[in-house]
Amino acid sequence: GENVEQHPSTLSVQEGDSAVIKCTYSDSASNYFPWYKQELGKGPQLIIDIRSNVGEKKDQRIAVTLNKTAKHFSLHITETQPEDSAVYFCAASIHGSARQLTFGSGTQLTVLP
Amino acid sequence: DSGVTQTPKHLITATGQRVTLRCSPRSGDLSVYWYQQSLDQGLQFLIQYYNGEERAKGNILERFSAQQFPDLHSELNLSSLELGDSALYFCASSLFGGEANEKLFFGSGTQLSVL
């Protein structure tokens, strides 16, 4: 089955700096790659997603890039703010949708004021 | 607030016992998904129900079962509980069967502690 690896497991950045989280996947049939943000005491919340027919997608300060050949995708957060502090999860699915997601192990992002 | 309601928020029980976790999806959502989040296994997909029928199955143990009722709420039953079943159990919902462009909305989870 699909295996998703996520790095780093923890990341500390100064407010205003950029943060990058990287994931690799094993199943070349995977075609949907969402990113979720989980705050303390809450469930994961979708922040951005990308499909395999697109190389990059941007939404304000958040961007995701996908390299199908290398089977890796990355989350980029620019101009980080303290409220960006949370655990971020990448995920992958072969169904082109959020059905049967395989999640990475998570990255604890801390934005230092 | 995602609109997905899970009860109870916390559950403490003993090994060998059976518990039921409940989930009410967002209004209008037909699919319910169950995920388990543990320190060693991370977030793992367990099972999906769509409009009362099982739609997809993941890494769900035989001791676990789920169902979705006519009013679309779902229950996850965990039996013969073991220490390793201690985890945060999330329910999520989506509008239809989990097709392209559908978003997944997660509840706040039920923290299960097996002592």
PDB file of C-alpha atoms in Angstrom:
ATOM      1  CA  GLY A   1       0.000   0.000   0.000  1.00  0.00           C
ATOM      2  CA  GLU A   2       0.860   3.654  -0.042  1.00  0.00           C
ATOM      3  CA  ASN A   3       3.522   4.977   2.318  1.00  0.00           C
ATOM      4  CA  VAL A   4       3.952   8.698   2.990  1.00  0.00           C
ATOM      5  CA  GLU A   5       7.046  10.039   4.707  1.00  0.00           C
ATOM      6  CA  GLN A   6       7.138  13.561   6.118  1.00  0.00           C
ATOM      7  CA  HIS A   7      10.069  15.736   7.193  1.00  0.00           C
ATOM      8  CA  PRO A   8      10.981  17.402   9.432  1.00  0.00           C
ATOM      9  CA  SER A   9       9.087  16.191  12.473  1.00  0.00           C
ATOM     10  CA  THR A  10       9.622  19.543  14.222  1.00  0.00           C
ATOM     11  CA  LEU A  11      10.330  22.967  12.752  1.00  0.00           C
ATOM     12  CA  SER A  12      10.908  26.281  14.520  1.00  0.00           C
ATOM     13  CA  VAL A  13      11.033  29.538  12.577  1.00  0.00           C
ATOM     14  CA  GLN A  14      11.075  33.208  13.450  1.00  0.00           C
ATOM     15  CA  GLU A  15       7.936  35.178  12.780  1.00  0.00           C
ATOM     16  CA  GLY A  16       8.044  36.521   9.244  1.00  0.00           C
ATOM     17  CA  ASP A  17      10.331  33.778   7.947  1.00  0.00           C
ATOM     18  CA  SER A  18       9.283  31.008   5.578  1.00  0.00           C
ATOM     19  CA  ALA A  19       8.630  27.386   6.518  1.00  0.00           C
ATOM     20  CA  VAL A  20       8.935  24.381   4.234  1.00  0.00           C
ATOM     21  CA  ILE A  21       7.654  20.874   4.975  1.00  0.00           C
ATOM     22  CA  LYS A  22       8.405  17.996   2.625  1.00  0.00           C
ATOM     23  CA  CYS A  23       6.701  14.689   1.919  1.00  0.00           C
ATOM     24  CA  THR A  24       7.479  11.725  -0.285  1.00  0.00           C
ATOM     25  CA  TYR A  25       5.066   9.015  -1.378  1.00  0.00           C
ATOM     26  CA  SER A  26       5.613   5.511  -2.666  1.00  0.00           C
ATOM     27  CA  ASP A  27       2.629   4.704  -4.882  1.00  0.00           C
ATOM     28  CA  SER A  28       2.949   6.243  -8.329  1.00  0.00           C
ATOM     29  CA  ALA A  29      -0.835   5.876  -8.714  1.00  0.00           C
ATOM     30  CA  SER A  30      -1.430   8.537  -6.039  1.00  0.00           C
ATOM     31  CA  ASN A  31      -3.087  11.545  -7.602  1.00  0.00           C
ATOM     32  CA  TYR A  32      -4.454  13.691  -4.784  1.00  0.00           C
ATOM     33  CA  PHE A  33      -2.293  15.393  -2.148  1.00  0.00           C
ATOM     34  CA  PRO A  34      -3.927  17.444   0.604  1.00  0.00           C
ATOM     35  CA  TRP A  35      -2.332  19.237   3.526  1.00  0.00           C
ATOM     36  CA  TYR A  36      -4.034  19.494   6.900  1.00  0.00           C
ATOM     37  CA  LYS A  37      -3.396  21.730   9.895  1.00  0.00           C
ATOM     38  CA  GLN A  38      -4.178  20.396  13.355  1.00  0.00           C
ATOM     39  CA  GLU A  39      -4.362  22.753  16.308  1.00  0.00           C
ATOM     40  CA  LEU A  40      -4.308  21.543  19.882  1.00  0.00           C
ATOM     41  CA  GLY A  41      -7.552  19.856  20.862  1.00  0.00           C
ATOM     42  CA  LYS A  42      -8.996  20.019  17.372  1.00  0.00           C
ATOM     43  CA  GLY A  43      -9.302  17.771  14.374  1.00  0.00           C
ATOM     44  CA  PRO A  44      -7.254  18.229  11.194  1.00  0.00           C
ATOM     45  CA  GLN A  45      -8.413  21.035   8.911  1.00  0.00           C
ATOM     46  CA  LEU A  46      -7.737  21.110   5.177  1.00  0.00           C
ATOM     47  CA  ILE A  47      -5.584  24.101   4.228  1.00  0.00           C
ATOM     48  CA  ILE A  48      -4.635  23.346   0.632  1.00  0.00           C
ATOM     49  CA  ASP A  49      -4.597  20.456  -1.800  1.00  0.00           C
ATOM     50  CA  ILE A  50      -3.118  19.624  -5.183  1.00  0.00           C
ATOM     51  CA  ARG A  51      -3.868  17.054  -7.861  1.00  0.00           C
ATOM     52  CA  SER A  52      -1.369  15.190  -9.971  1.00  0.00           C
ATOM     53  CA  ASN A  53      -2.129  17.173 -13.119  1.00  0.00           C
ATOM     54  CA  VAL A  54      -0.892  20.375 -11.463  1.00  0.00           C
ATOM     55  CA  GLY A  55       2.669  21.249 -10.444  1.00  0.00           C
ATOM     56  CA  GLU A  56       2.011  24.117  -8.076  1.00  0.00           C
ATOM     57  CA  LYS A  57      -0.896  25.747  -6.285  1.00  0.00           C
ATOM     58  CA  LYS A  58      -0.965  28.898  -4.207  1.00  0.00           C
ATOM     59  CA  ASP A  59      -3.426  30.362  -1.728  1.00  0.00           C
ATOM     60  CA  GLN A  60      -2.270  33.623  -0.175  1.00  0.00           C
ATOM     61  CA  ARG A  61       0.716  32.768   2.078  1.00  0.00           C
ATOM     62  CA  ILE A  62       0.472  29.027   1.458  1.00  0.00           C
ATOM     63  CA  ALA A  63       1.736  27.130  -1.569  1.00  0.00           C
ATOM     64  CA  VAL A  64       2.151  23.482  -2.440  1.00  0.00           C
ATOM     65  CA  THR A  65       4.442  22.031  -5.093  1.00  0.00           C
ATOM     66  CA  LEU A  66       4.345  18.548  -6.575  1.00  0.00           C
ATOM     67  CA  ASN A  67       7.087  16.643  -8.380  1.00  0.00           C
ATOM     68  CA  LYS A  68       5.497  13.486  -9.784  1.00  0.00           C
ATOM     69  CA  THR A  69       8.742  12.139 -11.201  1.00  0.00           C
ATOM     70  CA  ALA A  70      10.474  12.265  -7.836  1.00  0.00           C
ATOM     71  CA  LYS A  71       7.240  11.435  -5.982  1.00  0.00           C
ATOM     72  CA  HIS A  72       7.494  14.274  -3.539  1.00  0.00           C
ATOM     73  CA  PHE A  73       5.430  17.305  -2.620  1.00  0.00           C
ATOM     74  CA  SER A  74       6.069  20.239  -0.336  1.00  0.00           C
ATOM     75  CA  LEU A  75       4.186  22.837   1.671  1.00  0.00           C
ATOM     76  CA  HIS A  76       5.539  26.375   1.726  1.00  0.00           C
ATOM     77  CA  ILE A  77       4.314  28.961   4.218  1.00  0.00           C
ATOM     78  CA  THR A  78       5.613  32.497   3.749  1.00  0.00           C
ATOM     79  CA  GLU A  79       5.573  35.408   6.204  1.00  0.00           C
ATOM     80  CA  THR A  80       4.820  33.053   9.069  1.00  0.00           C
ATOM     81  CA  GLN A  81       2.727  34.268  11.982  1.00  0.00           C
ATOM     82  CA  PRO A  82       2.346  32.878  15.527  1.00  0.00           C
ATOM     83  CA  GLU A  83      -1.106  31.559  14.615  1.00  0.00           C
ATOM     84  CA  ASP A  84       0.556  29.300  12.029  1.00  0.00           C
ATOM     85  CA  SER A  85       1.939  27.259  14.944  1.00  0.00           C
ATOM     86  CA  ALA A  86       0.309  23.818  14.743  1.00  0.00           C
ATOM     87  CA  VAL A  87       0.919  20.271  13.537  1.00  0.00           C
ATOM     88  CA  TYR A  88       0.826  19.932   9.765  1.00  0.00           C
ATOM     89  CA  PHE A  89       0.054  16.671   7.994  1.00  0.00           C
ATOM     90  CA  CYS A  90       0.533  15.765   4.372  1.00  0.00           C
ATOM     91  CA  ALA A  91      -1.531  12.991   2.834  1.00  0.00           C
ATOM     92  CA  ALA A  92      -1.950  11.087  -0.419  1.00  0.00           C
ATOM     93  CA  SER A  93      -4.712   9.149  -2.125  1.00  0.00           C
ATOM     94  CA  ILE A  94      -4.993   7.075  -5.295  1.00  0.00           C
ATOM     95  CA  HIS A  95      -8.661   7.968  -5.666  1.00  0.00           C
ATOM     96  CA  GLY A  96      -8.240  11.552  -6.792  1.00  0.00           C
ATOM     97  CA  SER A  97     -10.099  12.654  -3.704  1.00  0.00           C
ATOM     98  CA  ALA A  98     -10.067  12.628   0.091  1.00  0.00           C
ATOM     99  CA  ARG A  99     -11.260   9.042   0.109  1.00  0.00           C
ATOM    100  CA  GLN A 100      -8.859   6.648   1.898  1.00  0.00           C
ATOM    101  CA  LEU A 101      -6.108   9.111   2.670  1.00  0.00           C
ATOM    102  CA  THR A 102      -2.672   7.900   3.765  1.00  0.00           C
ATOM    103  CA  PHE A 103      -1.182  10.485   6.109  1.00  0.00           C
ATOM    104  CA  GLY A 104       2.391  11.461   6.864  1.00  0.00           C
ATOM    105  CA  SER A 105       3.612  11.450  10.449  1.00  0.00           C
ATOM    106  CA  GLY A 106       3.154  15.185  10.976  1.00  0.00           C
ATOM    107  CA  THR A 107       5.343  18.256  11.502  1.00  0.00           C
ATOM    108  CA  GLN A 108       5.099  20.383  14.633  1.00  0.00           C
ATOM    109  CA  LEU A 109       5.635  23.948  13.411  1.00  0.00           C
ATOM    110  CA  THR A 110       6.447  26.588  15.998  1.00  0.00           C
ATOM    111  CA  VAL A 111       6.582  30.225  14.961  1.00  0.00           C
ATOM    112  CA  LEU A 112       8.611  32.228  17.443  1.00  0.00           C
ATOM    113  CA  PRO A 113       7.547  35.863  17.983  1.00  0.00           C
TER     114      PRO A 113
ATOM    115  CA  ASP B   1     -16.180  24.598  14.197  1.00  0.00           C
ATOM    116  CA  SER B   2     -16.268  21.979  11.421  1.00  0.00           C
ATOM    117  CA  GLY B   3     -19.893  20.993  12.027  1.00  0.00           C
ATOM    118  CA  VAL B   4     -18.927  17.379  12.787  1.00  0.00           C
ATOM    119  CA  THR B   5     -19.902  16.362  16.323  1.00  0.00           C
ATOM    120  CA  GLN B   6     -18.229  13.548  18.205  1.00  0.00           C
ATOM    121  CA  THR B   7     -19.212  12.185  21.598  1.00  0.00           C
ATOM    122  CA  PRO B   8     -17.902  11.566  24.121  1.00  0.00           C
ATOM    123  CA  LYS B   9     -14.788  13.769  24.096  1.00  0.00           C
ATOM    124  CA  HIS B  10     -12.990  11.509  26.539  1.00  0.00           C
ATOM    125  CA  LEU B  11     -13.483   7.867  27.418  1.00  0.00           C
ATOM    126  CA  ILE B  12     -11.594   5.865  30.029  1.00  0.00           C
ATOM    127  CA  THR B  13     -12.140   2.145  30.239  1.00  0.00           C
ATOM    128  CA  ALA B  14     -10.409  -1.108  31.105  1.00  0.00           C
ATOM    129  CA  THR B  15      -8.893  -3.846  28.981  1.00  0.00           C
ATOM    130  CA  GLY B  16     -11.390  -6.357  27.685  1.00  0.00           C
ATOM    131  CA  GLN B  17     -14.259  -3.873  27.701  1.00  0.00           C
ATOM    132  CA  ARG B  18     -16.392  -2.620  24.815  1.00  0.00           C
ATOM    133  CA  VAL B  19     -17.103   1.026  23.972  1.00  0.00           C
ATOM    134  CA  THR B  20     -19.131   2.930  21.405  1.00  0.00           C
ATOM    135  CA  LEU B  21     -18.029   6.207  19.847  1.00  0.00           C
ATOM    136  CA  ARG B  22     -20.626   8.381  18.185  1.00  0.00           C
ATOM    137  CA  CYS B  23     -20.389  10.806  15.285  1.00  0.00           C
ATOM    138  CA  SER B  24     -22.876  13.208  13.739  1.00  0.00           C
ATOM    139  CA  PRO B  25     -21.735  14.460  10.327  1.00  0.00           C
ATOM    140  CA  ARG B  26     -22.181  17.986   9.027  1.00  0.00           C
ATOM    141  CA  SER B  27     -25.723  18.729   8.006  1.00  0.00           C
ATOM    142  CA  GLY B  28     -26.288  17.332   4.522  1.00  0.00           C
ATOM    143  CA  ASP B  29     -23.116  15.229   4.387  1.00  0.00           C
ATOM    144  CA  LEU B  30     -23.726  11.636   3.322  1.00  0.00           C
ATOM    145  CA  SER B  31     -20.309  10.106   4.035  1.00  0.00           C
ATOM    146  CA  VAL B  32     -18.703   9.408   7.376  1.00  0.00           C
ATOM    147  CA  TYR B  33     -15.086   8.370   7.821  1.00  0.00           C
ATOM    148  CA  TRP B  34     -13.347   7.047  10.911  1.00  0.00           C
ATOM    149  CA  TYR B  35      -9.654   7.642  11.569  1.00  0.00           C
ATOM    150  CA  GLN B  36      -7.415   6.535  14.440  1.00  0.00           C
ATOM    151  CA  GLN B  37      -4.578   8.790  15.614  1.00  0.00           C
ATOM    152  CA  SER B  38      -1.915   7.239  17.835  1.00  0.00           C
ATOM    153  CA  LEU B  39       1.644   8.220  18.667  1.00  0.00           C
ATOM    154  CA  ASP B  40       3.201   5.185  16.985  1.00  0.00           C
ATOM    155  CA  GLN B  41       0.880   4.740  13.976  1.00  0.00           C
ATOM    156  CA  GLY B  42      -0.055   8.342  13.232  1.00  0.00           C
ATOM    157  CA  LEU B  43      -3.369   9.063  11.502  1.00  0.00           C
ATOM    158  CA  GLN B  44      -4.806   5.891   9.994  1.00  0.00           C
ATOM    159  CA  PHE B  45      -7.939   5.460   7.942  1.00  0.00           C
ATOM    160  CA  LEU B  46     -10.280   2.872   9.414  1.00  0.00           C
ATOM    161  CA  ILE B  47     -13.518   2.833   7.454  1.00  0.00           C
ATOM    162  CA  GLN B  48     -15.925   4.927   5.368  1.00  0.00           C
ATOM    163  CA  TYR B  49     -19.711   4.762   5.167  1.00  0.00           C
ATOM    164  CA  TYR B  50     -21.734   6.428   2.445  1.00  0.00           C
ATOM    165  CA  ASN B  51     -25.478   6.839   2.877  1.00  0.00           C
ATOM    166  CA  GLY B  52     -25.683   3.859   5.213  1.00  0.00           C
ATOM    167  CA  GLU B  53     -23.468   1.486   3.232  1.00  0.00           C
ATOM    168  CA  GLU B  54     -19.832   0.581   3.804  1.00  0.00           C
ATOM    169  CA  ARG B  55     -17.830   2.305   1.058  1.00  0.00           C
ATOM    170  CA  ALA B  56     -14.186   1.635   1.877  1.00  0.00           C
ATOM    171  CA  LYS B  57     -12.213  -0.215   4.475  1.00  0.00           C
ATOM    172  CA  GLY B  58      -8.743   0.565   5.743  1.00  0.00           C
ATOM    173  CA  ASN B  59      -6.687  -0.761   8.630  1.00  0.00           C
ATOM    174  CA  ILE B  60      -9.627  -1.627  10.833  1.00  0.00           C
ATOM    175  CA  LEU B  61      -9.215  -4.508  13.274  1.00  0.00           C
ATOM    176  CA  GLU B  62     -11.767  -7.318  13.383  1.00  0.00           C
ATOM    177  CA  ARG B  63     -12.535  -6.302  16.995  1.00  0.00           C
ATOM    178  CA  PHE B  64     -13.764  -2.960  15.644  1.00  0.00           C
ATOM    179  CA  SER B  65     -16.973  -2.408  13.740  1.00  0.00           C
ATOM    180  CA  ALA B  66     -18.940   0.570  12.548  1.00  0.00           C
ATOM    181  CA  GLN B  67     -22.302   1.434  11.113  1.00  0.00           C
ATOM    182  CA  GLN B  68     -24.160   4.409   9.741  1.00  0.00           C
ATOM    183  CA  PHE B  69     -27.793   4.849  10.635  1.00  0.00           C
ATOM    184  CA  PRO B  70     -30.700   6.186   8.522  1.00  0.00           C
ATOM    185  CA  ASP B  71     -30.290   9.633  10.099  1.00  0.00           C
ATOM    186  CA  LEU B  72     -26.649   9.454   8.876  1.00  0.00           C
ATOM    187  CA  HIS B  73     -25.002   9.475  12.275  1.00  0.00           C
ATOM    188  CA  SER B  74     -22.370   6.803  12.746  1.00  0.00           C
ATOM    189  CA  GLU B  75     -21.080   4.676  15.590  1.00  0.00           C
ATOM    190  CA  LEU B  76     -17.705   3.008  15.946  1.00  0.00           C
ATOM    191  CA  ASN B  77     -17.750  -0.017  18.242  1.00  0.00           C
ATOM    192  CA  LEU B  78     -14.502  -1.177  19.797  1.00  0.00           C
ATOM    193  CA  SER B  79     -14.549  -4.489  21.658  1.00  0.00           C
ATOM    194  CA  SER B  80     -12.116  -6.654  23.642  1.00  0.00           C
ATOM    195  CA  LEU B  81     -10.123  -3.513  24.189  1.00  0.00           C
ATOM    196  CA  GLU B  82      -6.345  -3.684  24.568  1.00  0.00           C
ATOM    197  CA  LEU B  83      -3.890  -1.148  25.913  1.00  0.00           C
ATOM    198  CA  GLY B  84      -2.724  -0.478  22.362  1.00  0.00           C
ATOM    199  CA  ASP B  85      -6.195   0.718  21.368  1.00  0.00           C
ATOM    200  CA  SER B  86      -5.646   3.885  23.378  1.00  0.00           C
ATOM    201  CA  ALA B  87      -5.742   6.649  20.794  1.00  0.00           C
ATOM    202  CA  LEU B  88      -7.614   9.650  19.488  1.00  0.00           C
ATOM    203  CA  TYR B  89     -10.446   8.563  17.207  1.00  0.00           C
ATOM    204  CA  PHE B  90     -11.604  11.072  14.621  1.00  0.00           C
ATOM    205  CA  CYS B  91     -14.737  11.124  12.590  1.00  0.00           C
ATOM    206  CA  ALA B  92     -14.874  13.094   9.361  1.00  0.00           C
ATOM    207  CA  SER B  93     -17.630  13.736   6.859  1.00  0.00           C
ATOM    208  CA  SER B  94     -17.987  14.740   3.236  1.00  0.00           C
ATOM    209  CA  LEU B  95     -20.895  15.696   1.054  1.00  0.00           C
ATOM    210  CA  PHE B  96     -21.081  12.628  -1.139  1.00  0.00           C
ATOM    211  CA  GLY B  97     -19.010   9.466  -1.497  1.00  0.00           C
ATOM    212  CA  GLY B  98     -15.612  11.086  -1.375  1.00  0.00           C
ATOM    213  CA  GLU B  99     -15.428  12.150  -4.998  1.00  0.00           C
ATOM    214  CA  ALA B 100     -13.069  14.665  -6.570  1.00  0.00           C
ATOM    215  CA  ASN B 101     -13.416  18.226  -5.232  1.00  0.00           C
ATOM    216  CA  GLU B 102     -15.095  17.019  -2.063  1.00  0.00           C
ATOM    217  CA  LYS B 103     -13.556  18.258   1.153  1.00  0.00           C
ATOM    218  CA  LEU B 104     -13.178  16.241   4.310  1.00  0.00           C
ATOM    219  CA  PHE B 105     -14.317  17.894   7.557  1.00  0.00           C
ATOM    220  CA  PHE B 106     -12.988  16.435  10.807  1.00  0.00           C
ATOM    221  CA  GLY B 107     -14.574  16.442  14.230  1.00  0.00           C
ATOM    222  CA  SER B 108     -12.577  17.181  17.383  1.00  0.00           C
ATOM    223  CA  GLY B 109     -12.138  13.523  18.213  1.00  0.00           C
ATOM    224  CA  THR B 110     -12.753  11.107  21.071  1.00  0.00           C
ATOM    225  CA  GLN B 111      -9.742  10.418  23.272  1.00  0.00           C
ATOM    226  CA  LEU B 112      -9.878   6.777  24.334  1.00  0.00           C
ATOM    227  CA  SER B 113      -7.740   5.612  27.234  1.00  0.00           C
ATOM    228  CA  VAL B 114      -7.608   1.890  27.950  1.00  0.00           C
ATOM    229  CA  LEU B 115      -6.185   1.132  31.395  1.00  0.00           C
TER     230      LEU B 115
END
